[in-house]
């Protein structure tokens, strides 16, 4: 049973949703029986996904408070049962985590504690003896704790072991201790090795403590988060897990992200025949009022505009890039208001050379992957990153900072041999971005055979979910072993 706050295609703000949707399907294909439990947000298209009422009323105890919810259900083409927890009090709102002004909902700790508890309660109602409860990020980390604190001897859930996947250690769910009674995990667990964090509650930390296994989404980020510089305070707790904290690289869902069959892009193409990629580039240029010229290298970005992603650093480099190089730039993103304003205005200053769209648009995201020659991710840190994996498949060579999953998935260009799949830099600075984009652009113009070879090599890379799902299988087995030895 996976408990998650997002799952594609029902509700998504980032890669977490892609992972929950694709991993659950890949596991099902490997022969497991998987269910996903998530909130029924207002934005979910009930009719489009044939979501049906399933349970009229379910009682969920939060501390001494009894809450009520309903449950709806649908099934994915792969056969995964998706259960939606309906609560007028908690989930029937616009926005998953915050309102339109980006203010976090004040009751987020209550909303997601409730989701975590409801997911376990649903297993009981279904008589679903899960072998594994798989929690994702701070939002459902408490499921791992509830499982041990309240369901240790439960006839349905007593045998379940837990795995917590950390998609981003920068978001921990840290909240005022006044919510602790409601969360209902007993005050003896409010200690600095479990939930207490400078007098507040830290959801992720408690989850790390209680989960039988913990993983993050790339081997490199697993190493990085064992160091104080990169772990946002979690290094001691992750190191305490020893071998029970590992990195498993995300896969890509090639049913959604494959230029050979992608129905969202203007023309399909393959590494044997790239004619369609030219069409995609010209169409993208037209769509965004850029000069329509297939020979000018086009640099793309699709990203949340958040500190993590380093686009503020890019804002210090992009104008020099545009002033000194014959290149076009396209950005799709939303998030921090000052960055939205900056990038929204850039096309006015560089007409015909810059296109930007502030907002969320899945179709345009696919167009940019297909139309771009290079794809830029200057992240300060990146647990895995999916867009660079998609870019490889679309033959848009990644230009990335060598951090986390970006470092694990992109191979550095070697000017002497023409090897590699992209361009990496190490410093989080405008300078480094400028020079590395310059390196890519000069390769595009001056070392064309290298470029074409890299595009082919990139498109051959296969980060399918099947491999990652097998790694998760191993992690699940270890979680079960750990729980069994705890029980002895
Ligand atoms: P993160 O989860 O940190 O945002 P990832 O690279 O793992 O980063 O995943 C981001 C996902 O969200 C990708 O599928 C990407 O295409 C999508 N995405 C991000 N921003 C937008 C946007 N503005 N419009 C459409 N899709 C977006
Ligand atoms: C987080 C990370 C991103 C990762 C995604 C899915 O949002 O920021 O790097 O790819 O989760 O695991």
Short mmCIF file of C-alpha atoms and ligand atoms in Angstrom, two decimals:
data_model
loop_
_atom_site.label_atom_id
_atom_site.label_comp_id
_atom_site.label_asym_id
_atom_site.label_seq_id
_atom_site.Cartn_x
_atom_site.Cartn_y
_atom_site.Cartn_z
CA UNK A 1 0.00 0.00 0.00
CA UNK A 2 1.41 3.32 -1.03
CA UNK A 3 0.24 6.40 0.80
CA UNK A 4 1.02 9.60 -1.05
CA UNK A 5 -0.07 13.21 -1.31
CA UNK A 6 0.26 13.19 -5.12
CA UNK A 7 -0.08 10.63 -7.88
CA UNK A 8 -0.05 11.27 -11.62
CA UNK A 9 -2.25 11.71 -13.54
CA UNK A 10 -4.78 12.59 -10.79
CA UNK A 11 -2.95 15.32 -8.87
CA UNK A 12 0.57 16.59 -9.45
CA UNK A 13 2.82 19.45 -8.47
CA UNK A 14 6.15 17.76 -9.20
CA UNK A 15 8.14 14.59 -9.72
CA UNK A 16 6.67 12.87 -6.65
CA UNK A 17 3.43 12.37 -8.57
CA UNK A 18 5.26 10.89 -11.56
CA UNK A 19 7.10 8.47 -9.30
CA UNK A 20 4.05 7.26 -7.38
CA UNK A 21 2.08 6.76 -10.59
CA UNK A 22 4.84 4.98 -12.48
CA UNK A 23 6.36 2.93 -9.66
CA UNK A 24 3.00 1.55 -8.56
CA UNK A 25 2.30 0.47 -12.14
CA UNK A 26 5.77 -1.05 -12.61
CA UNK A 27 5.38 -3.08 -9.40
CA UNK A 28 1.99 -4.32 -10.48
CA UNK A 29 3.48 -5.42 -13.81
CA UNK A 30 6.15 -7.36 -11.88
CA UNK A 31 3.33 -9.32 -10.27
CA UNK A 32 2.67 -7.43 -7.03
CA UNK A 33 -0.71 -6.24 -5.92
CA UNK A 34 -0.50 -2.51 -5.28
CA UNK A 35 -2.97 0.04 -3.97
CA UNK A 36 -2.39 3.77 -3.67
CA UNK A 37 -4.18 5.94 -1.12
CA UNK A 38 -4.27 9.68 -1.74
CA UNK A 39 -6.52 12.68 -1.00
CA UNK A 40 -9.52 13.53 -3.10
CA UNK A 41 -8.56 17.10 -3.89
CA UNK A 42 -11.10 19.39 -5.50
CA UNK A 43 -9.04 19.57 -8.69
CA UNK A 44 -9.26 15.84 -9.43
CA UNK A 45 -11.24 15.09 -12.58
CA UNK A 46 -13.69 12.51 -11.24
CA UNK A 47 -15.42 11.80 -14.55
CA UNK A 48 -12.30 11.69 -16.68
CA UNK A 49 -10.81 8.95 -14.51
CA UNK A 50 -14.05 7.12 -13.74
CA UNK A 51 -13.66 7.61 -10.01
CA UNK A 52 -16.53 5.92 -8.18
CA UNK A 53 -17.85 6.11 -4.61
CA UNK A 54 -16.46 3.17 -2.64
CA UNK A 55 -17.02 3.64 1.10
CA UNK A 56 -19.73 6.00 2.29
CA UNK A 57 -18.28 6.63 5.71
CA UNK A 58 -15.03 5.70 7.42
CA UNK A 59 -14.07 6.65 10.94
CA UNK A 60 -10.47 7.68 11.64
CA UNK A 61 -9.19 8.37 15.14
CA UNK A 62 -6.77 11.27 15.47
CA UNK A 63 -5.69 11.31 19.10
CA UNK A 64 -8.97 11.67 21.00
CA UNK A 65 -10.79 13.13 18.02
CA UNK A 66 -12.90 10.98 15.76
CA UNK A 67 -12.86 12.18 12.15
CA UNK A 68 -15.04 10.97 9.32
CA UNK A 69 -14.32 10.62 5.64
CA UNK A 70 -15.57 8.84 2.54
CA UNK A 71 -13.51 6.85 0.09
CA UNK A 72 -13.68 6.77 -3.70
CA UNK A 73 -11.92 4.41 -6.04
CA UNK A 74 -10.69 3.89 -9.54
CA UNK A 75 -8.36 1.43 -11.20
CA UNK A 76 -5.44 2.25 -13.50
CA UNK A 77 -4.87 0.46 -16.81
CA UNK A 78 -2.08 -1.50 -15.07
CA UNK A 79 -4.59 -2.70 -12.47
CA UNK A 80 -3.49 -0.56 -9.52
CA UNK A 81 -6.40 0.36 -7.25
CA UNK A 82 -6.34 4.09 -6.46
CA UNK A 83 -8.30 5.07 -3.34
CA UNK A 84 -9.19 8.71 -2.78
CA UNK A 85 -9.88 9.89 0.75
CA UNK A 86 -12.66 12.45 0.69
CA UNK A 87 -12.85 14.98 3.49
CA UNK A 88 -14.70 18.24 3.14
CA UNK A 89 -12.76 19.51 6.11
CA UNK A 90 -9.31 18.79 4.73
CA UNK A 91 -9.11 18.19 0.99
CA UNK A 92 -11.96 19.92 -0.78
CA UNK A 93 -9.92 23.05 -1.58
CA UNK A 94 -8.15 24.62 -4.52
CA UNK A 95 -4.47 23.79 -4.24
CA UNK A 96 -2.76 20.77 -2.75
CA UNK A 97 -0.62 22.45 -0.12
CA UNK A 98 -1.30 26.16 -0.30
CA UNK A 99 -3.73 28.80 -1.48
CA UNK A 100 -3.39 30.88 -4.63
CA UNK A 101 -1.16 33.38 -2.80
CA UNK A 102 1.26 30.52 -1.98
CA UNK A 103 0.38 30.62 1.74
CA UNK A 104 0.63 27.10 3.15
CA UNK A 105 -2.63 25.89 4.64
CA UNK A 106 -2.37 26.32 8.42
CA UNK A 107 -3.71 22.82 9.02
CA UNK A 108 -1.28 20.94 6.74
CA UNK A 109 0.10 18.90 9.66
CA UNK A 110 -3.44 17.82 10.50
CA UNK A 111 -4.42 17.18 6.89
CA UNK A 112 -1.50 14.88 6.15
CA UNK A 113 -1.43 13.17 9.53
CA UNK A 114 -5.06 12.41 8.83
CA UNK A 115 -4.25 11.07 5.35
CA UNK A 116 -1.56 8.80 6.81
CA UNK A 117 -3.87 7.43 9.47
CA UNK A 118 -6.79 7.07 7.04
CA UNK A 119 -4.62 5.07 4.62
CA UNK A 120 -3.95 2.49 7.36
CA UNK A 121 -7.56 2.50 8.47
CA UNK A 122 -8.60 1.80 4.90
CA UNK A 123 -6.39 -1.32 4.82
CA UNK A 124 -8.26 -2.51 7.90
CA UNK A 125 -11.66 -1.81 6.33
CA UNK A 126 -10.58 -3.69 3.20
CA UNK A 127 -9.00 -6.54 5.14
CA UNK A 128 -5.95 -5.68 3.02
CA UNK A 129 -2.98 -7.40 4.66
CA UNK A 130 -0.27 -5.31 3.05
CA UNK A 131 3.25 -6.69 3.24
CA UNK A 132 4.58 -3.20 2.76
CA UNK A 133 3.36 0.25 3.67
CA UNK A 134 5.28 2.60 1.39
CA UNK A 135 5.25 6.22 2.54
CA UNK A 136 6.42 9.16 0.44
CA UNK A 137 7.95 12.34 1.88
CA UNK A 138 6.90 14.07 5.09
CA UNK A 139 3.27 14.11 4.05
CA UNK A 140 2.81 10.40 4.67
CA UNK A 141 5.90 9.68 6.79
CA UNK A 142 3.64 9.31 9.82
CA UNK A 143 2.17 6.12 8.34
CA UNK A 144 5.45 4.40 9.25
CA UNK A 145 5.11 5.66 12.82
CA UNK A 146 1.40 4.85 13.24
CA UNK A 147 2.12 1.35 11.99
CA UNK A 148 4.54 0.70 14.83
CA UNK A 149 2.84 2.69 17.57
CA UNK A 150 -0.76 1.61 16.96
CA UNK A 151 -0.79 -1.46 14.73
CA UNK A 152 2.05 -3.60 16.06
CA UNK A 153 -0.21 -6.56 16.94
CA UNK A 154 -3.04 -5.77 14.57
CA UNK A 155 -4.40 -8.87 12.77
CA UNK A 156 -4.46 -6.96 9.45
CA UNK A 157 -1.48 -4.60 9.71
CA UNK A 158 0.73 -6.26 12.30
CA UNK A 159 2.73 -8.03 9.60
CA UNK A 160 3.30 -4.95 7.44
CA UNK A 161 6.79 -3.46 7.21
CA UNK A 162 7.41 0.11 6.09
CA UNK A 163 9.58 1.90 3.58
CA UNK A 164 9.84 5.67 3.57
CA UNK A 165 10.98 7.33 0.36
CA UNK A 166 12.48 10.79 0.72
CA UNK A 167 12.02 12.72 -2.50
CA UNK A 168 13.44 15.90 -1.07
CA UNK A 169 15.04 16.32 2.33
CA UNK A 170 14.48 20.08 2.06
CA UNK A 171 10.81 19.61 2.93
CA UNK A 172 10.40 18.00 6.34
CA UNK A 173 7.01 19.07 7.62
CA UNK A 174 8.06 21.04 10.70
CA UNK A 175 5.12 22.33 12.73
CA UNK A 176 4.15 23.83 16.03
CA UNK A 177 3.87 21.31 18.86
CA UNK A 178 0.26 22.36 19.49
CA UNK A 179 -0.72 19.93 16.73
CA UNK A 180 0.90 16.99 18.48
CA UNK A 181 -2.12 15.89 20.52
CA UNK A 182 -4.22 15.75 17.40
CA UNK A 183 -1.61 13.73 15.52
CA UNK A 184 -1.97 11.18 18.28
CA UNK A 185 1.46 9.64 18.61
CA UNK A 186 1.87 9.89 22.40
CA UNK A 187 4.14 12.36 24.11
CA UNK A 188 6.82 9.75 24.90
CA UNK A 189 7.61 9.86 21.16
CA UNK A 190 8.13 13.61 21.27
CA UNK A 191 11.88 13.24 21.85
CA UNK A 192 14.81 14.58 19.87
CA UNK A 193 15.59 11.20 18.26
CA UNK A 194 12.00 10.92 16.99
CA UNK A 195 9.54 13.75 16.43
CA UNK A 196 10.88 16.66 18.45
CA UNK A 197 12.92 19.27 16.57
CA UNK A 198 13.83 22.44 18.50
CA UNK A 199 10.50 22.30 20.28
CA UNK A 200 8.54 21.65 17.10
CA UNK A 201 7.23 18.51 15.44
CA UNK A 202 9.27 17.18 12.53
CA UNK A 203 7.25 14.68 10.48
CA UNK A 204 10.10 13.47 8.30
CA UNK A 205 12.44 12.88 11.21
CA UNK A 206 9.87 10.78 13.05
CA UNK A 207 9.22 8.82 9.87
CA UNK A 208 12.93 8.17 9.40
CA UNK A 209 13.09 6.83 12.93
CA UNK A 210 10.13 4.51 12.58
CA UNK A 211 10.45 3.25 9.00
CA UNK A 212 11.96 -0.21 8.58
CA UNK A 213 13.81 1.03 5.51
CA UNK A 214 14.41 4.52 4.16
CA UNK A 215 15.49 5.43 0.67
CA UNK A 216 15.98 8.48 -1.45
CA UNK A 217 15.77 8.79 -5.19
CA UNK A 218 19.37 8.56 -6.39
CA UNK A 219 22.57 6.99 -5.04
CA UNK A 220 24.45 10.29 -5.19
CA UNK A 221 21.79 12.14 -3.20
CA UNK A 222 21.86 9.33 -0.63
CA UNK A 223 25.58 10.03 -0.20
CA UNK A 224 25.08 13.80 -0.14
CA UNK A 225 22.37 13.62 2.51
CA UNK A 226 24.71 11.77 4.82
CA UNK A 227 26.70 15.03 5.07
CA UNK A 228 25.68 18.05 7.14
CA UNK A 229 26.01 20.47 4.19
CA UNK A 230 23.30 18.81 2.13
CA UNK A 231 20.96 17.17 4.61
CA UNK A 232 19.03 20.11 6.10
CA UNK A 233 19.73 18.77 9.58
CA UNK A 234 18.83 15.15 8.85
CA UNK A 235 22.38 13.74 8.40
CA UNK A 236 22.72 12.27 11.91
CA UNK A 237 19.38 10.48 11.65
CA UNK A 238 20.02 9.19 8.15
CA UNK A 239 23.48 8.00 9.17
CA UNK A 240 21.90 6.24 12.14
CA UNK A 241 19.95 4.11 9.71
CA UNK A 242 23.22 2.66 8.43
CA UNK A 243 22.58 0.21 5.60
CA UNK A 244 18.88 0.75 5.96
CA UNK A 245 19.19 4.08 4.14
CA UNK A 246 19.86 3.67 0.42
CA UNK A 247 19.51 5.45 -2.92
CA UNK A 248 17.34 4.09 -5.73
CA UNK A 249 17.32 6.04 -8.95
CA UNK A 250 13.92 7.05 -10.30
CA UNK A 251 12.88 5.74 -13.67
CA UNK A 252 11.06 7.51 -16.46
CA UNK A 253 7.61 6.56 -17.61
CA UNK A 254 8.33 5.98 -21.29
CA UNK A 255 4.66 5.42 -22.02
CA UNK A 256 4.30 9.17 -21.36
CA UNK A 257 7.76 10.45 -22.30
CA UNK A 258 8.94 8.94 -25.56
CA UNK A 259 9.28 11.00 -28.76
CA UNK A 260 8.53 7.95 -30.90
CA UNK A 261 4.95 7.73 -29.67
CA UNK A 262 4.26 10.95 -27.70
CA UNK A 263 0.82 12.16 -28.88
CA UNK A 264 1.34 15.64 -27.40
CA UNK A 265 4.18 16.79 -29.66
CA UNK A 266 3.86 18.16 -33.23
CA UNK A 267 5.78 15.28 -34.84
CA UNK A 268 7.21 11.98 -33.65
CA UNK A 269 10.83 11.00 -34.17
CA UNK A 270 13.45 8.44 -33.25
CA UNK A 271 17.22 8.30 -33.05
CA UNK A 272 17.27 6.72 -36.51
CA UNK A 273 15.20 9.51 -38.00
CA UNK A 274 15.34 12.93 -36.37
CA UNK A 275 13.30 14.75 -39.03
CA UNK A 276 10.40 15.07 -36.60
CA UNK A 277 12.60 16.83 -34.06
CA UNK A 278 13.22 19.64 -36.55
CA UNK A 279 9.48 19.98 -37.03
CA UNK A 280 9.01 20.13 -33.26
CA UNK A 281 11.65 22.85 -32.97
CA UNK A 282 10.14 24.97 -35.74
CA UNK A 283 6.65 24.57 -34.29
CA UNK A 284 7.87 25.51 -30.82
CA UNK A 285 9.59 28.58 -32.25
CA UNK A 286 6.40 29.55 -34.05
CA UNK A 287 4.23 28.95 -31.00
CA UNK A 288 6.41 31.22 -28.84
CA UNK A 289 7.03 33.86 -31.55
CA UNK A 290 10.73 33.10 -31.87
CA UNK A 291 12.72 33.42 -35.09
CA UNK A 292 11.92 30.22 -36.98
CA UNK A 293 15.33 28.83 -37.75
CA UNK A 294 16.33 25.24 -37.17
CA UNK A 295 20.04 26.14 -37.05
CA UNK A 296 19.95 28.35 -33.94
CA UNK A 297 20.49 26.24 -30.82
CA UNK A 298 17.49 26.33 -28.51
CA UNK A 299 17.94 26.09 -24.75
CA UNK A 300 14.93 24.89 -22.73
CA UNK A 301 13.89 24.95 -19.07
CA UNK A 302 10.83 23.35 -17.44
CA UNK A 303 10.85 23.78 -13.71
CA UNK A 304 9.28 24.78 -10.48
CA UNK A 305 10.67 28.26 -9.82
CA UNK A 306 12.00 27.39 -6.36
CA UNK A 307 15.31 28.11 -4.61
CA UNK A 308 16.33 24.45 -5.01
CA UNK A 309 16.24 24.74 -8.79
CA UNK A 310 18.81 27.55 -9.06
CA UNK A 311 16.87 29.66 -11.54
CA UNK A 312 17.73 32.77 -9.56
CA UNK A 313 21.35 31.93 -10.38
CA UNK A 314 20.38 31.54 -14.02
CA UNK A 315 18.81 35.01 -13.94
CA UNK A 316 22.34 36.32 -13.31
CA UNK A 317 23.69 34.58 -16.42
CA UNK A 318 20.96 34.45 -19.02
CA UNK A 319 21.39 38.01 -20.27
CA UNK A 320 25.13 37.57 -20.86
CA UNK A 321 24.33 34.32 -22.62
CA UNK A 322 21.82 36.06 -24.88
CA UNK A 323 24.09 39.05 -25.44
CA UNK A 324 27.10 36.99 -26.42
CA UNK A 325 25.81 33.82 -28.04
CA UNK A 326 23.52 33.13 -30.96
CA UNK A 327 21.05 31.06 -29.00
CA UNK A 328 17.34 30.99 -28.18
CA UNK A 329 15.88 30.43 -24.74
CA UNK A 330 12.52 29.00 -23.69
CA UNK A 331 11.24 28.66 -20.13
CA UNK A 332 8.12 27.08 -18.65
CA UNK A 333 7.67 27.37 -14.92
CA UNK A 334 5.84 28.78 -11.96
CA UNK A 335 6.61 29.45 -8.32
CA UNK A 336 8.46 32.33 -6.69
CA UNK A 337 6.85 35.59 -7.74
CA UNK A 338 10.01 37.62 -8.36
CA UNK A 339 11.34 34.90 -10.69
CA UNK A 340 7.99 34.66 -12.43
CA UNK A 341 8.12 38.40 -13.06
CA UNK A 342 11.71 38.29 -14.27
CA UNK A 343 11.22 35.46 -16.75
CA UNK A 344 7.82 36.71 -17.89
CA UNK A 345 9.43 39.99 -18.89
CA UNK A 346 12.49 38.56 -20.66
CA UNK A 347 10.78 37.96 -24.04
CA UNK A 348 9.93 41.68 -24.19
CA UNK A 349 13.60 42.51 -23.90
CA UNK A 350 14.79 39.82 -26.32
CA UNK A 351 12.03 39.61 -28.91
CA UNK A 352 12.27 36.64 -31.24
CA UNK A 353 14.92 35.02 -29.07
CA UNK A 354 13.22 34.29 -25.74
CA UNK A 355 9.89 32.66 -25.06
CA UNK A 356 8.46 32.13 -21.60
CA UNK A 357 5.26 30.77 -20.19
CA UNK A 358 4.50 31.26 -16.53
CA UNK A 359 2.18 28.54 -15.31
CA UNK A 360 1.77 24.82 -15.42
CA UNK A 361 1.27 23.17 -18.81
CA UNK A 362 2.00 19.51 -19.39
CA UNK A 363 1.65 19.72 -23.15
CA UNK A 364 4.10 22.60 -23.43
CA UNK A 365 6.51 20.66 -21.18
CA UNK A 366 6.50 17.89 -23.79
CA UNK A 367 6.91 20.40 -26.64
CA UNK A 368 9.94 21.94 -24.99
CA UNK A 369 11.62 18.56 -24.48
CA UNK A 370 10.95 17.76 -28.13
CA UNK A 371 11.86 21.16 -29.59
CA UNK A 372 14.92 22.04 -27.50
CA UNK A 373 18.51 21.19 -28.41
CA UNK A 374 19.70 21.63 -24.83
CA UNK A 375 17.90 21.38 -21.53
CA UNK A 376 19.20 23.36 -18.57
CA UNK A 377 18.96 22.37 -14.88
CA UNK A 378 21.19 24.53 -12.69
CA UNK A 379 19.86 23.01 -9.44
CA UNK A 380 21.42 23.82 -6.08
CA UNK A 381 20.51 20.27 -5.17
CA UNK A 382 18.49 17.65 -7.00
CA UNK A 383 17.42 14.41 -5.31
CA UNK A 384 16.84 12.82 -8.70
CA UNK A 385 15.30 15.11 -11.28
CA UNK A 386 13.11 13.70 -14.00
CA UNK A 387 13.34 16.32 -16.70
CA UNK A 388 16.95 15.59 -17.55
CA UNK A 389 16.01 11.91 -17.94
CA UNK A 390 13.18 12.92 -20.27
CA UNK A 391 15.58 15.25 -22.12
CA UNK A 392 17.98 12.43 -22.84
CA UNK A 393 15.18 10.46 -24.48
CA UNK A 394 14.07 13.52 -26.50
CA UNK A 395 17.62 14.26 -27.65
CA UNK A 396 17.77 17.61 -25.84
CA UNK A 397 21.23 17.40 -24.31
CA UNK A 398 21.16 18.17 -20.58
CA UNK A 399 23.28 21.04 -19.26
CA UNK A 400 23.23 20.38 -15.52
CA UNK A 401 24.89 21.08 -12.24
CA UNK A 402 26.66 17.88 -11.11
CA UNK A 403 24.54 17.26 -8.04
CA UNK A 404 22.34 14.37 -6.86
CA UNK A 405 20.50 12.50 -9.57
CA UNK A 406 21.69 14.95 -12.22
CA UNK A 407 25.22 13.70 -11.67
CA UNK A 408 24.07 10.07 -11.68
CA UNK A 409 22.15 10.27 -14.95
CA UNK A 410 24.19 12.61 -17.18
CA UNK A 411 27.62 11.64 -18.53
CA UNK A 412 30.08 14.46 -19.04
CA UNK A 413 31.00 15.39 -22.62
CA UNK A 414 34.57 14.47 -23.49
CA UNK A 415 35.94 16.86 -26.07
CA UNK A 416 38.78 14.54 -27.05
CA UNK A 417 36.58 11.57 -27.90
CA UNK A 418 33.13 13.07 -28.43
CA UNK A 419 31.79 10.81 -25.66
CA UNK A 420 29.14 11.67 -23.07
CA UNK A 421 25.49 12.63 -23.01
CA UNK A 422 25.54 16.17 -21.66
CA UNK A 423 27.42 19.05 -20.06
CA UNK A 424 28.02 19.27 -16.32
CA UNK A 425 29.28 22.04 -14.07
CA UNK A 426 30.13 22.00 -10.40
CA UNK A 427 29.81 25.47 -8.96
CA UNK A 428 26.39 26.94 -8.23
CA UNK A 429 27.26 30.24 -9.91
CA UNK A 430 26.21 32.40 -12.84
CA UNK A 431 29.78 32.12 -14.08
CA UNK A 432 29.64 28.33 -14.26
CA UNK A 433 26.28 28.41 -16.05
CA UNK A 434 27.57 30.94 -18.55
CA UNK A 435 30.68 28.95 -19.42
CA UNK A 436 28.96 25.60 -19.58
CA UNK A 437 26.16 26.85 -21.81
CA UNK A 438 28.92 28.43 -23.91
CA UNK A 439 30.68 25.07 -24.09
CA UNK A 440 27.47 23.39 -25.23
CA UNK A 441 26.71 26.10 -27.79
CA UNK A 442 30.23 25.95 -29.26
CA UNK A 443 29.95 22.17 -29.49
CA UNK A 444 26.63 22.59 -31.30
CA UNK A 445 28.17 24.94 -33.87
CA UNK A 446 31.76 23.76 -34.14
CA UNK A 447 31.89 20.05 -33.30
CA UNK A 448 28.78 18.92 -35.06
CA UNK A 449 29.74 15.27 -35.36
CA UNK A 450 30.28 15.16 -31.59
CA UNK A 451 26.92 16.78 -31.05
CA UNK A 452 25.06 14.38 -33.31
CA UNK A 453 26.79 11.42 -31.70
CA UNK A 454 25.83 12.64 -28.23
CA UNK A 455 22.20 13.08 -29.24
CA UNK A 456 22.05 9.49 -30.48
CA UNK A 457 23.78 8.18 -27.35
CA UNK A 458 21.47 10.19 -25.09
CA UNK A 459 18.38 8.86 -26.83
CA UNK A 460 19.59 5.29 -26.37
CA UNK A 461 19.75 5.63 -22.59
CA UNK A 462 17.16 3.59 -20.82
CA UNK A 463 16.03 4.63 -17.36
CA UNK A 464 12.98 2.41 -17.37
CA UNK A 465 10.95 1.87 -14.22
CA UNK A 466 11.35 -1.86 -14.45
CA UNK A 467 14.96 -1.68 -13.23
CA UNK A 468 14.09 0.72 -10.43
CA UNK A 469 11.06 -1.33 -9.41
CA UNK A 470 13.36 -4.34 -8.98
CA UNK A 471 15.53 -2.28 -6.67
CA UNK A 472 12.43 -1.37 -4.67
CA UNK A 473 11.56 -5.07 -4.45
CA UNK A 474 14.91 -5.68 -2.77
CA UNK A 475 14.36 -2.77 -0.40
CA UNK A 476 10.90 -4.11 0.51
CA UNK A 477 12.40 -7.49 1.33
CA UNK A 478 14.95 -5.88 3.60
CA UNK A 479 12.22 -3.87 5.30
CA UNK A 480 10.31 -7.09 5.98
CA UNK A 481 13.43 -8.75 7.36
CA UNK A 482 14.10 -5.76 9.60
CA UNK A 483 10.58 -5.81 10.95
CA UNK A 484 10.69 -9.55 11.54
CA UNK A 485 13.91 -9.31 13.50
CA UNK A 486 12.42 -6.44 15.57
CA UNK A 487 9.47 -8.64 16.39
CA UNK A 488 11.62 -11.45 17.72
P1 LIG B 1 10.58 18.36 -8.90
O1 LIG B 1 9.74 17.21 -8.49
O2 LIG B 1 11.61 18.73 -7.89
O3 LIG B 1 9.79 19.53 -9.34
P2 LIG B 1 11.40 16.65 -11.14
O4 LIG B 1 12.37 16.94 -12.23
O5 LIG B 1 11.54 15.38 -10.42
O6 LIG B 1 11.46 17.91 -10.17
O7 LIG B 1 9.93 16.60 -11.72
C1 LIG B 1 9.28 17.70 -12.24
C2 LIG B 1 8.07 17.22 -13.02
O8 LIG B 1 7.11 18.27 -13.04
C3 LIG B 1 8.37 16.86 -14.43
O9 LIG B 1 7.48 15.87 -14.88
C4 LIG B 1 8.13 18.20 -15.16
O10 LIG B 1 7.85 18.05 -16.51
C5 LIG B 1 6.96 18.73 -14.39
N1 LIG B 1 6.86 20.19 -14.36
C6 LIG B 1 7.52 21.06 -13.56
N2 LIG B 1 7.11 22.32 -13.78
C7 LIG B 1 6.19 22.25 -14.75
C8 LIG B 1 5.38 23.24 -15.42
N3 LIG B 1 5.47 24.53 -15.14
N4 LIG B 1 4.50 22.80 -16.35
C9 LIG B 1 4.42 21.47 -16.65
N5 LIG B 1 5.14 20.52 -16.06
C10 LIG B 1 6.01 20.89 -15.11
C1 LIG B 2 11.44 15.72 -5.70
C2 LIG B 2 12.85 16.11 -6.15
C3 LIG B 2 13.19 15.63 -7.54
C4 LIG B 2 12.77 14.20 -7.73
C5 LIG B 2 11.29 14.06 -7.41
C6 LIG B 2 10.77 12.65 -7.60
O1 LIG B 2 10.49 16.61 -6.11
O2 LIG B 2 13.02 17.52 -6.08
O3 LIG B 2 14.58 15.74 -7.74
O4 LIG B 2 13.00 13.79 -9.06
O5 LIG B 2 11.06 14.41 -6.08
O6 LIG B 2 11.46 11.71 -6.82
#
